[in-house]
Amino acid sequence: MRLLEYSDSIWLTEHKRGESMGLKQLRQRAGLTQVKLAKLTGIAQTTLSGYETGRYDVHSMTLDNALRLSRALECRPDELTDGYPE
């Protein structure tokens, strides 16, 4: 089930350098707060916040974290980074 779809033009206008719109949008679409997602995945809320704000590079997250998040958010791992791997 794909929870979020962006056309290229929408992605280009909404994406800010260093900020992961994919993870935040997927989390919000699932109706989860960072705290609830942290409890579901076992990933610290501060880490989730870092991924969403660009403090941590989502392209460098561990495979374990990517799989935990994709399972909790019912998406493919590449959707956590807007589907644009770097």
mmCIF file of C-alpha atoms in Angstrom:
data_model
loop_
_atom_site.group_PDB
_atom_site.id
_atom_site.type_symbol
_atom_site.label_atom_id
_atom_site.label_comp_id
_atom_site.label_asym_id
_atom_site.label_seq_id
_atom_site.Cartn_x
_atom_site.Cartn_y
_atom_site.Cartn_z
ATOM 1 C CA MET A 1 0.000 0.000 0.000
ATOM 2 C CA ARG A 2 1.506 3.330 -1.034
ATOM 3 C CA LEU A 3 0.624 6.024 1.481
ATOM 4 C CA LEU A 4 2.178 9.027 -0.225
ATOM 5 C CA GLU A 5 2.603 10.021 -3.807
ATOM 6 C CA TYR A 6 4.251 13.179 -5.064
ATOM 7 C CA SER A 7 4.601 14.274 -8.628
ATOM 8 C CA ASP A 8 8.078 15.510 -9.475
ATOM 9 C CA SER A 9 6.883 19.113 -9.605
ATOM 10 C CA ILE A 10 5.305 18.969 -6.143
ATOM 11 C CA TRP A 11 8.429 17.319 -4.729
ATOM 12 C CA LEU A 12 10.628 20.053 -6.167
ATOM 13 C CA THR A 13 8.527 22.867 -4.725
ATOM 14 C CA GLU A 14 8.021 21.363 -1.269
ATOM 15 C CA HIS A 15 11.396 19.736 -0.647
ATOM 16 C CA LYS A 16 13.922 21.897 1.196
ATOM 17 C CA ARG A 17 17.619 21.164 1.128
ATOM 18 C CA GLY A 18 18.607 18.870 4.005
ATOM 19 C CA GLU A 19 15.041 18.112 5.021
ATOM 20 C CA SER A 20 13.356 14.747 4.612
ATOM 21 C CA MET A 21 9.786 15.383 3.574
ATOM 22 C CA GLY A 22 9.193 11.690 2.937
ATOM 23 C CA LEU A 23 9.453 10.435 6.499
ATOM 24 C CA LYS A 24 7.525 13.306 8.056
ATOM 25 C CA GLN A 25 4.724 13.136 5.505
ATOM 26 C CA LEU A 26 4.424 9.359 5.828
ATOM 27 C CA ARG A 27 4.296 9.634 9.609
ATOM 28 C CA GLN A 28 1.617 12.310 9.466
ATOM 29 C CA ARG A 29 -0.408 10.340 6.902
ATOM 30 C CA ALA A 30 -0.347 7.388 9.300
ATOM 31 C CA GLY A 31 -1.710 9.638 12.035
ATOM 32 C CA LEU A 32 1.308 9.109 14.256
ATOM 33 C CA THR A 33 3.267 11.488 16.412
ATOM 34 C CA GLN A 34 7.021 11.111 16.647
ATOM 35 C CA VAL A 35 6.540 9.706 20.154
ATOM 36 C CA LYS A 36 4.077 7.042 18.950
ATOM 37 C CA LEU A 37 6.300 6.118 16.013
ATOM 38 C CA ALA A 38 9.270 5.864 18.362
ATOM 39 C CA LYS A 39 7.353 3.433 20.571
ATOM 40 C CA LEU A 40 6.271 1.353 17.556
ATOM 41 C CA THR A 41 9.755 1.108 16.086
ATOM 42 C CA GLY A 42 12.069 1.249 19.079
ATOM 43 C CA ILE A 43 13.868 4.208 17.455
ATOM 44 C CA ALA A 44 14.487 7.176 19.751
ATOM 45 C CA GLN A 45 12.164 10.135 19.201
ATOM 46 C CA THR A 46 15.189 12.431 19.025
ATOM 47 C CA THR A 47 16.555 10.310 16.166
ATOM 48 C CA LEU A 48 13.238 10.503 14.298
ATOM 49 C CA SER A 49 13.206 14.262 14.790
ATOM 50 C CA GLY A 50 16.756 14.455 13.464
ATOM 51 C CA TYR A 51 15.784 12.566 10.307
ATOM 52 C CA GLU A 52 12.764 14.808 9.735
ATOM 53 C CA THR A 53 14.607 18.095 10.246
ATOM 54 C CA GLY A 54 17.707 17.153 8.288
ATOM 55 C CA ARG A 55 19.999 17.071 11.304
ATOM 56 C CA TYR A 56 20.592 13.407 10.390
ATOM 57 C CA ASP A 57 20.826 12.279 6.773
ATOM 58 C CA VAL A 58 18.010 9.827 6.026
ATOM 59 C CA HIS A 59 20.131 8.390 3.221
ATOM 60 C CA SER A 60 22.610 7.241 5.863
ATOM 61 C CA MET A 61 20.156 5.611 8.275
ATOM 62 C CA THR A 62 20.853 2.019 9.175
ATOM 63 C CA LEU A 63 19.086 -0.728 7.275
ATOM 64 C CA ASP A 64 17.527 -1.830 10.562
ATOM 65 C CA ASN A 65 15.994 1.617 11.131
ATOM 66 C CA ALA A 66 14.785 1.855 7.530
ATOM 67 C CA LEU A 67 13.067 -1.533 7.790
ATOM 68 C CA ARG A 68 11.489 -0.718 11.160
ATOM 69 C CA LEU A 69 10.133 2.562 9.829
ATOM 70 C CA SER A 70 8.885 1.126 6.546
ATOM 71 C CA ARG A 71 7.027 -1.653 8.377
ATOM 72 C CA ALA A 72 5.442 0.761 10.856
ATOM 73 C CA LEU A 73 4.456 3.206 8.105
ATOM 74 C CA GLU A 74 3.461 0.488 5.597
ATOM 75 C CA CYS A 75 5.690 1.815 2.842
ATOM 76 C CA ARG A 76 8.776 0.859 0.890
ATOM 77 C CA PRO A 77 12.104 1.931 2.427
ATOM 78 C CA ASP A 78 12.851 4.238 -0.514
ATOM 79 C CA GLU A 79 9.695 6.223 0.259
ATOM 80 C CA LEU A 80 11.312 7.377 3.502
ATOM 81 C CA THR A 81 13.606 9.525 1.367
ATOM 82 C CA ASP A 82 10.941 10.658 -1.123
ATOM 83 C CA GLY A 83 12.025 7.834 -3.408
ATOM 84 C CA TYR A 84 15.103 9.786 -4.414
ATOM 85 C CA PRO A 85 18.184 7.850 -3.296
ATOM 86 C CA GLU A 86 21.452 9.755 -3.271
#
